[in-house]
Short mmCIF file of N, CA and C in Angstrom, two decimals:
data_model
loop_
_atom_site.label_atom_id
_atom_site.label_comp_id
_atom_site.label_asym_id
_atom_site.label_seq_id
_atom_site.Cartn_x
_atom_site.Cartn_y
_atom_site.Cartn_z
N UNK A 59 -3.33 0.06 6.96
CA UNK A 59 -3.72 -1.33 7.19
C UNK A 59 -3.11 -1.77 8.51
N UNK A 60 -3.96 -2.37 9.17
CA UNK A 60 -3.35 -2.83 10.66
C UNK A 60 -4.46 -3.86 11.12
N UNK A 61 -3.53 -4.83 11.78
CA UNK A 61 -4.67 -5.75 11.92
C UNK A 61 -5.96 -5.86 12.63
N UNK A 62 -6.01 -4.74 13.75
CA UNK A 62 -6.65 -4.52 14.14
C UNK A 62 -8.48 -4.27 13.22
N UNK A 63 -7.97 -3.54 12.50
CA UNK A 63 -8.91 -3.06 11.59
C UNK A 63 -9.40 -3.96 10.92
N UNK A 64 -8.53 -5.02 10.65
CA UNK A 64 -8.84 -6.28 9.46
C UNK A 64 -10.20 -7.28 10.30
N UNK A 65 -9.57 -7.18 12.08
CA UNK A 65 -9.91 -8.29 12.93
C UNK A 65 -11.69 -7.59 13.12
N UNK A 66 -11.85 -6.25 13.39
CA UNK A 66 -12.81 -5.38 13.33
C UNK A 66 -13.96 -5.69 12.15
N UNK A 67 -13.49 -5.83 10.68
CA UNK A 67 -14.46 -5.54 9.84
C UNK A 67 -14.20 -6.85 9.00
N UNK A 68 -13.72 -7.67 9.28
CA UNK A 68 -13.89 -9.42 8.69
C UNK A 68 -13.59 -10.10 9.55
N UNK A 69 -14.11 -11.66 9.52
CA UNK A 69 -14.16 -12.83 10.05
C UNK A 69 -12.68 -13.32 9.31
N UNK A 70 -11.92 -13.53 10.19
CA UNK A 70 -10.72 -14.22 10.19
C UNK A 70 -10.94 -15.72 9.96
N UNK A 71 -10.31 -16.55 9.03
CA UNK A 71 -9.94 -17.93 9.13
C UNK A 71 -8.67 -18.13 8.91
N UNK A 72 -8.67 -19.00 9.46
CA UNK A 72 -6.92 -19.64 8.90
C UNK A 72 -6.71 -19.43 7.57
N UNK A 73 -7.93 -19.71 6.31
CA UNK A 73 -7.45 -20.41 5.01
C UNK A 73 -7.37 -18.23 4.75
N UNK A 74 -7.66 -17.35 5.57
CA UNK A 74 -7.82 -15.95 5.19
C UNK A 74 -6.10 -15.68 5.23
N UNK A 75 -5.39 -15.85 5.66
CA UNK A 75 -3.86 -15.67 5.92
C UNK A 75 -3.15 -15.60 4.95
N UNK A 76 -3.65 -16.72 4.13
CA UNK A 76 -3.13 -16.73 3.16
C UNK A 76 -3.16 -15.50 1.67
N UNK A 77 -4.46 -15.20 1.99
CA UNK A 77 -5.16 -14.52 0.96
C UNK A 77 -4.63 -12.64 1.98
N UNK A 78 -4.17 -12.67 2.81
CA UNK A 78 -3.57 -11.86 3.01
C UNK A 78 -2.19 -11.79 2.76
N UNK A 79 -0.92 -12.70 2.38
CA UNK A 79 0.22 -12.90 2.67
C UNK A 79 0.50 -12.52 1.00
N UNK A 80 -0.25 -13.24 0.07
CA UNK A 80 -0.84 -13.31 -1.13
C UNK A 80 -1.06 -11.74 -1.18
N UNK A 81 -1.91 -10.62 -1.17
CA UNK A 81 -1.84 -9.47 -1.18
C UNK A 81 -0.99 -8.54 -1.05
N UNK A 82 -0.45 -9.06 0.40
CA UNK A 82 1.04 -8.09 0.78
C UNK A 82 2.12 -8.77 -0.45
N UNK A 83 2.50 -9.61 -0.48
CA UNK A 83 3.33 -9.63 -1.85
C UNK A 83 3.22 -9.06 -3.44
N UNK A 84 1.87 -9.37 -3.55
CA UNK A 84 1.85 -8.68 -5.01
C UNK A 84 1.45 -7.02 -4.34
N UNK A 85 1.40 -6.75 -3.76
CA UNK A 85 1.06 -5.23 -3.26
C UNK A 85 2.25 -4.77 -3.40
N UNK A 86 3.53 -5.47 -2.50
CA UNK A 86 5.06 -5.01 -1.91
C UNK A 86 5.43 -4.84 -3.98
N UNK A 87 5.13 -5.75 -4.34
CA UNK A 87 5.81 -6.15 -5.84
C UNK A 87 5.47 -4.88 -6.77
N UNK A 88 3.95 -5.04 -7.01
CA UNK A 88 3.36 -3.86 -7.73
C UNK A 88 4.10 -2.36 -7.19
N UNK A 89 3.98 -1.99 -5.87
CA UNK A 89 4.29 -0.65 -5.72
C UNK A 89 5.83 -0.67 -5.96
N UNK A 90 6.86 -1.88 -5.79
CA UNK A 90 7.96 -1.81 -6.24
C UNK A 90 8.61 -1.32 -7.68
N UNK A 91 7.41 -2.24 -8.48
CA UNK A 91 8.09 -2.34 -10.19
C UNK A 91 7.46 -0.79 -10.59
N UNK A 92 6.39 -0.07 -9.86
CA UNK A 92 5.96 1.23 -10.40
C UNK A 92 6.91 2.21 -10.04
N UNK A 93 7.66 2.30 -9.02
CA UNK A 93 8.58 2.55 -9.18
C UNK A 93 9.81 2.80 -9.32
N UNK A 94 9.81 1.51 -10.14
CA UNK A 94 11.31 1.34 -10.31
C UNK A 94 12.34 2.10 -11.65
N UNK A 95 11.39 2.76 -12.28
CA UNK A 95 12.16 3.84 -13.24
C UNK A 95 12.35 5.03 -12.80
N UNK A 96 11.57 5.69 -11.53
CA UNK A 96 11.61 6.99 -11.02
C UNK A 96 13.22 7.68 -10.81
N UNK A 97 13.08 8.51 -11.12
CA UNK A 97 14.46 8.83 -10.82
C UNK A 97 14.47 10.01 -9.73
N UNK A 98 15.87 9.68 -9.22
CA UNK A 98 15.86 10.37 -7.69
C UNK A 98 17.24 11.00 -7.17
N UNK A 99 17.14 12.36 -6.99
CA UNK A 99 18.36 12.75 -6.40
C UNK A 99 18.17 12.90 -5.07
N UNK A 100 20.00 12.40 -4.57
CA UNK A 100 19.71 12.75 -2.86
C UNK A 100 21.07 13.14 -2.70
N UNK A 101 21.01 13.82 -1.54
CA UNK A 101 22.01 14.67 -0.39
C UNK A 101 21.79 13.55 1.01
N UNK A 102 22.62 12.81 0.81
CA UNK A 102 22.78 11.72 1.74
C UNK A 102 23.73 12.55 3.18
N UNK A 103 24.33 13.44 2.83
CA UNK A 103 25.23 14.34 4.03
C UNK A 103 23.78 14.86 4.98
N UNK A 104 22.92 15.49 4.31
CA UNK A 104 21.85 16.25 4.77
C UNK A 104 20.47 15.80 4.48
N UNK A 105 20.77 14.36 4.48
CA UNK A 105 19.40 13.07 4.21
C UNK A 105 18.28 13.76 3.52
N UNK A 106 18.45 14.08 2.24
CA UNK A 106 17.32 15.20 1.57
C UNK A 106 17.11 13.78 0.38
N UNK A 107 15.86 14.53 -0.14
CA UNK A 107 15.58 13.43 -1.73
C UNK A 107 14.87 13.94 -2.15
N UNK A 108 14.98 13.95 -3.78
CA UNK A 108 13.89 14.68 -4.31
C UNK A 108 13.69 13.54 -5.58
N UNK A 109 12.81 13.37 -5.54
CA UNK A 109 12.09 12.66 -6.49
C UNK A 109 11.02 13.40 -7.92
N UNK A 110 11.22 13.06 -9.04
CA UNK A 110 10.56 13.46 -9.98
C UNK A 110 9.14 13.20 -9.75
N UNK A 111 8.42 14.10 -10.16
CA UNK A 111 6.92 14.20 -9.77
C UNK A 111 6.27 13.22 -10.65
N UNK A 112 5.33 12.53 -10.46
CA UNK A 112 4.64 12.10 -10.91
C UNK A 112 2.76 11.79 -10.48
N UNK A 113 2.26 11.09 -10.96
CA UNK A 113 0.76 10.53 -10.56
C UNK A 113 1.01 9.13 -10.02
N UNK A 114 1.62 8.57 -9.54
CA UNK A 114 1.67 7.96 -8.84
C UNK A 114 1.21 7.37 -7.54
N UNK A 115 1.20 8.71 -6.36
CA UNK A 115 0.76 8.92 -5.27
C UNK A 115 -0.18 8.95 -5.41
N UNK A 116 -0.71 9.63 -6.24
CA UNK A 116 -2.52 10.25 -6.33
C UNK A 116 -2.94 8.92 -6.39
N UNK A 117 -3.03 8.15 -7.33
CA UNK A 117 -3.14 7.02 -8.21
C UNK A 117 -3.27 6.25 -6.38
N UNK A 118 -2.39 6.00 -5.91
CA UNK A 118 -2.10 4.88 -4.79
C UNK A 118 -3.58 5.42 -3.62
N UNK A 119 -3.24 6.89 -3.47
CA UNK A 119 -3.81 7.35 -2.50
C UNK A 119 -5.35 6.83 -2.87
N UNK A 120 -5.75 7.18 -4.17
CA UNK A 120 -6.94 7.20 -4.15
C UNK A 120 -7.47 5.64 -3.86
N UNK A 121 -6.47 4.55 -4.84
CA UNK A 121 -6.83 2.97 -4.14
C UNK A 121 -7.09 2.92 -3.03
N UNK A 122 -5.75 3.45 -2.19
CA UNK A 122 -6.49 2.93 -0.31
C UNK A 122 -7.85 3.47 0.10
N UNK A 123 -7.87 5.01 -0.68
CA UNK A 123 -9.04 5.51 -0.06
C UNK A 123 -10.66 4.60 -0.57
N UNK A 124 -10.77 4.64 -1.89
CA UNK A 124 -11.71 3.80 -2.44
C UNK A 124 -11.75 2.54 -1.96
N UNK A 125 -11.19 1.56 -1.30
CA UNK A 125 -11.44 0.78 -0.77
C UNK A 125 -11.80 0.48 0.44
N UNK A 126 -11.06 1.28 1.05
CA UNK A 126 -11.66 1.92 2.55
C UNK A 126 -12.61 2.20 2.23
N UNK A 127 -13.63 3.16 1.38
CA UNK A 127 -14.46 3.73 1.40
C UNK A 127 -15.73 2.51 1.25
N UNK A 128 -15.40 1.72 0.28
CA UNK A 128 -16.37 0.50 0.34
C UNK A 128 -16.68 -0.23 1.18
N UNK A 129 -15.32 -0.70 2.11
CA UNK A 129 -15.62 -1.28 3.25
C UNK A 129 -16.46 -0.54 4.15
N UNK A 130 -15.96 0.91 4.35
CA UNK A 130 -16.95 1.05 5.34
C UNK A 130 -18.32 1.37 4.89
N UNK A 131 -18.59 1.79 3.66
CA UNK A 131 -19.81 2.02 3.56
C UNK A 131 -20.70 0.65 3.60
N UNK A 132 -20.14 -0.70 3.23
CA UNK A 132 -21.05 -1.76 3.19
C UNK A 132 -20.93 -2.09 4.73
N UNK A 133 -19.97 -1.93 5.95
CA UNK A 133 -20.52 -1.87 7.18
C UNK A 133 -21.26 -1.04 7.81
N UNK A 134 -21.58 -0.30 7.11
CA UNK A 134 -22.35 1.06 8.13
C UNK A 134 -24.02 0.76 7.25
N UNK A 135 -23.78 0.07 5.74
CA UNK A 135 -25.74 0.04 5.48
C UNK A 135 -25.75 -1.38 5.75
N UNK A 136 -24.95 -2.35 5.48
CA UNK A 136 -25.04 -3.87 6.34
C UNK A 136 -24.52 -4.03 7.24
N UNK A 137 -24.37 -3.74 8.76
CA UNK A 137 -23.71 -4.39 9.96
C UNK A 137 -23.37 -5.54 9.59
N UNK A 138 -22.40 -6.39 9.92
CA UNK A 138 -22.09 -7.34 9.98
C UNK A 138 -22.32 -8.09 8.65
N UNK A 139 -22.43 -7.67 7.23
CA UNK A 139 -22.52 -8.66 6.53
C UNK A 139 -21.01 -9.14 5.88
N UNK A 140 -19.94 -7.88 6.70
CA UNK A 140 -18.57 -8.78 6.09
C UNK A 140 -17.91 -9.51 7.21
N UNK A 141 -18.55 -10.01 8.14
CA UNK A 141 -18.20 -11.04 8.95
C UNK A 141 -18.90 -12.38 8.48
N UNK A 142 -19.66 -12.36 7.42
CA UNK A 142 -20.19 -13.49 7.32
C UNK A 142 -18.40 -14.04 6.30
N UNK A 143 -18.91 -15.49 6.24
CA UNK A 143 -17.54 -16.12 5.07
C UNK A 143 -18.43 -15.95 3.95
N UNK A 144 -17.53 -15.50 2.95
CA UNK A 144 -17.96 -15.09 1.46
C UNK A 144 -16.79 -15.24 0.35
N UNK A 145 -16.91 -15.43 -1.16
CA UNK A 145 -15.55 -14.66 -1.49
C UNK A 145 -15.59 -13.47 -1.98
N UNK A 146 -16.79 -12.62 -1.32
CA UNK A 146 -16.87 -11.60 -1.70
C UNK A 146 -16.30 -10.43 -0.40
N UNK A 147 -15.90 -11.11 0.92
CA UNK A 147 -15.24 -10.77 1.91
C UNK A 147 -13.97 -11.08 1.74
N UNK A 148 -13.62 -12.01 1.11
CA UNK A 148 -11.83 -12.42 0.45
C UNK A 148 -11.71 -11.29 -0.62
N UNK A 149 -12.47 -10.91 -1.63
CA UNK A 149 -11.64 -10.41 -2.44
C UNK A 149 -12.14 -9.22 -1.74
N UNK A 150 -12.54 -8.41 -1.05
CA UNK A 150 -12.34 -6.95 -0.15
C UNK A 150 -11.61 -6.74 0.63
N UNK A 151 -10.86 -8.10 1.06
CA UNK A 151 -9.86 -8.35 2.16
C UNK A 151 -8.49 -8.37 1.01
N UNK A 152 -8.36 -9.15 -0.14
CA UNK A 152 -7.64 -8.89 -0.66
C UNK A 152 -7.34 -7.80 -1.22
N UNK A 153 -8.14 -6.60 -1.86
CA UNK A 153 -7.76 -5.62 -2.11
C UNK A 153 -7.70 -4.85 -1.35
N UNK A 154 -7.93 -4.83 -0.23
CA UNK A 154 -7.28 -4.19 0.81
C UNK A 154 -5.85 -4.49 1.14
N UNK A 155 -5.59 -5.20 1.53
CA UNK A 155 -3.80 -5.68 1.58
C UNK A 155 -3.32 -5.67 0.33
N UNK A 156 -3.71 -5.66 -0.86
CA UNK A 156 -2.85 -5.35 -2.01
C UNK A 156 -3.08 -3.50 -2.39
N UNK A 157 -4.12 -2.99 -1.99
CA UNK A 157 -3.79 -1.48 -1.93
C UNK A 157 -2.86 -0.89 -1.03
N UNK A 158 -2.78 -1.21 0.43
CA UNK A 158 -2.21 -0.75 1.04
C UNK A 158 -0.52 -1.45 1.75
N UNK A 159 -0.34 -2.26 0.80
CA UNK A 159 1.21 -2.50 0.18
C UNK A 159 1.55 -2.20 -0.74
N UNK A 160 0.55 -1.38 -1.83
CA UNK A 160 1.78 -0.74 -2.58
C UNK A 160 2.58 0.32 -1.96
N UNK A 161 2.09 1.23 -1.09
CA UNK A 161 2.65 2.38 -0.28
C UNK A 161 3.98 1.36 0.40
N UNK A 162 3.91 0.41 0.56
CA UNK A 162 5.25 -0.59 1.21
C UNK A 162 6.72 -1.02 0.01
N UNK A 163 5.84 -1.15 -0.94
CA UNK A 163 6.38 -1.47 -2.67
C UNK A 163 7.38 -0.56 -2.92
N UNK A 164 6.73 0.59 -2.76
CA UNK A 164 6.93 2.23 -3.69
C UNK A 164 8.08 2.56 -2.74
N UNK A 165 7.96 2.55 -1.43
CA UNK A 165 8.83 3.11 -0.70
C UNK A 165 9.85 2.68 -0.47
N UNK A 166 9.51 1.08 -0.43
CA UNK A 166 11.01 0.48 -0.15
C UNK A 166 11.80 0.66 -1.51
N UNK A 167 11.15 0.81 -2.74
CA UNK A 167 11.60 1.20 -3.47
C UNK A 167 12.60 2.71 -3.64
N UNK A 168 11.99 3.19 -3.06
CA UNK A 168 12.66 4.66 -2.87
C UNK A 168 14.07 4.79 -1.93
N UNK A 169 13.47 3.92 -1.19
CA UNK A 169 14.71 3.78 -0.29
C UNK A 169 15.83 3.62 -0.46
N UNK A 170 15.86 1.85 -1.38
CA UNK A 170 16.88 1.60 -1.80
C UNK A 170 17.29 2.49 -2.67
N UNK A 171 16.86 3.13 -3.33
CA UNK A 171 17.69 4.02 -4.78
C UNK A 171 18.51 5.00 -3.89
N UNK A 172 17.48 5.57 -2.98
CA UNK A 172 18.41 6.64 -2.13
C UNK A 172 19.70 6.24 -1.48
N UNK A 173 19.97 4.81 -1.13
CA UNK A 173 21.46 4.37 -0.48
C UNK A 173 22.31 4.22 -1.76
N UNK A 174 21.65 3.77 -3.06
CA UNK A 174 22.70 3.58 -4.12
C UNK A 174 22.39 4.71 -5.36
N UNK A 175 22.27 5.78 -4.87
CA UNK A 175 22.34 7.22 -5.90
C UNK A 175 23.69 7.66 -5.77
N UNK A 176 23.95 8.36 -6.96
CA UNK A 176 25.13 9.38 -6.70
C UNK A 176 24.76 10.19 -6.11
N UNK A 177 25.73 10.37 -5.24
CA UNK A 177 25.40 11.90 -4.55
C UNK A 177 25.29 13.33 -5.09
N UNK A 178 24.89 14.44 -4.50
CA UNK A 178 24.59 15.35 -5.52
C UNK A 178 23.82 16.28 -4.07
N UNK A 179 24.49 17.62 -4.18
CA UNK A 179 24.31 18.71 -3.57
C UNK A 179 22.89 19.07 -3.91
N UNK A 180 21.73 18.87 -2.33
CA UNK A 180 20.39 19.62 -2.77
C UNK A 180 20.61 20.61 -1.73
N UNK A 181 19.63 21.57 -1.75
CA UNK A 181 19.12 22.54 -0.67
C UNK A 181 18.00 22.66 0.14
N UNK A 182 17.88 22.45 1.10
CA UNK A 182 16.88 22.08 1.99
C UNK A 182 15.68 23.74 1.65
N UNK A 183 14.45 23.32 1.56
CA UNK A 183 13.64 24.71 1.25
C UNK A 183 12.89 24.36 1.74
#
């Protein structure tokens, strides 16, 4: 997600900011609370982490992709029909910024666990 892309394939309004700011929060939130049970060892000497596997990623990956995929397919058989104002251009705009903050959610999530883990000897492979 970058704005560029947003400015490209929707009509911007002021009252749209919101309905983006609105996305990135419950996006940041959602990818946070998913994973917030994961459990995670790290080698903070040799900045390593290993995280328990899960479906998670898949799960995320496939949101951004499926939504991407809609957007562009309804610009490529309608030119320009998501520049018109709609709320059917808000809620494609919204699930776009709420798919692609959970990857913001999840990670900052990860992050933090990694500064407050016990430490614990991994091996780089």
């Amino acid at each position: 997600l970058n704005y560029a892309s947003i400015q490209k394939h929707f009509h911007i309004q002021v009252t749209d900011y919101l309905i983006l700011i609105i996305g990135l929060v419950f996006g940041v939130a959602i990818g946070a609370y998913c994973r917030k049970n994961s459990i995670i060892r790290a080698d903070q000497q040799k900045q390593l982490i290993e995280v328990a596997g899960s479906y998670f990623g898949l799960i995320m990956f496939i949101a951004i992709f499926a939504v991407h995929f809609v957007i562009g397919y309804i610009d490529s058989v309608y030119p320009g029909y998501l520049l018109q104002p709609s709320s059917y251009q808000e809620g494609l705009m919204l699930l776009l910024t709420l798919a692609s903050a959970l990857s913001i959610g999840s990670n900052s999530m990860l992050y933090y666990k990694y500064h407050n883990v016990k430490h614990c000897e991994l091996q780089d492979k």
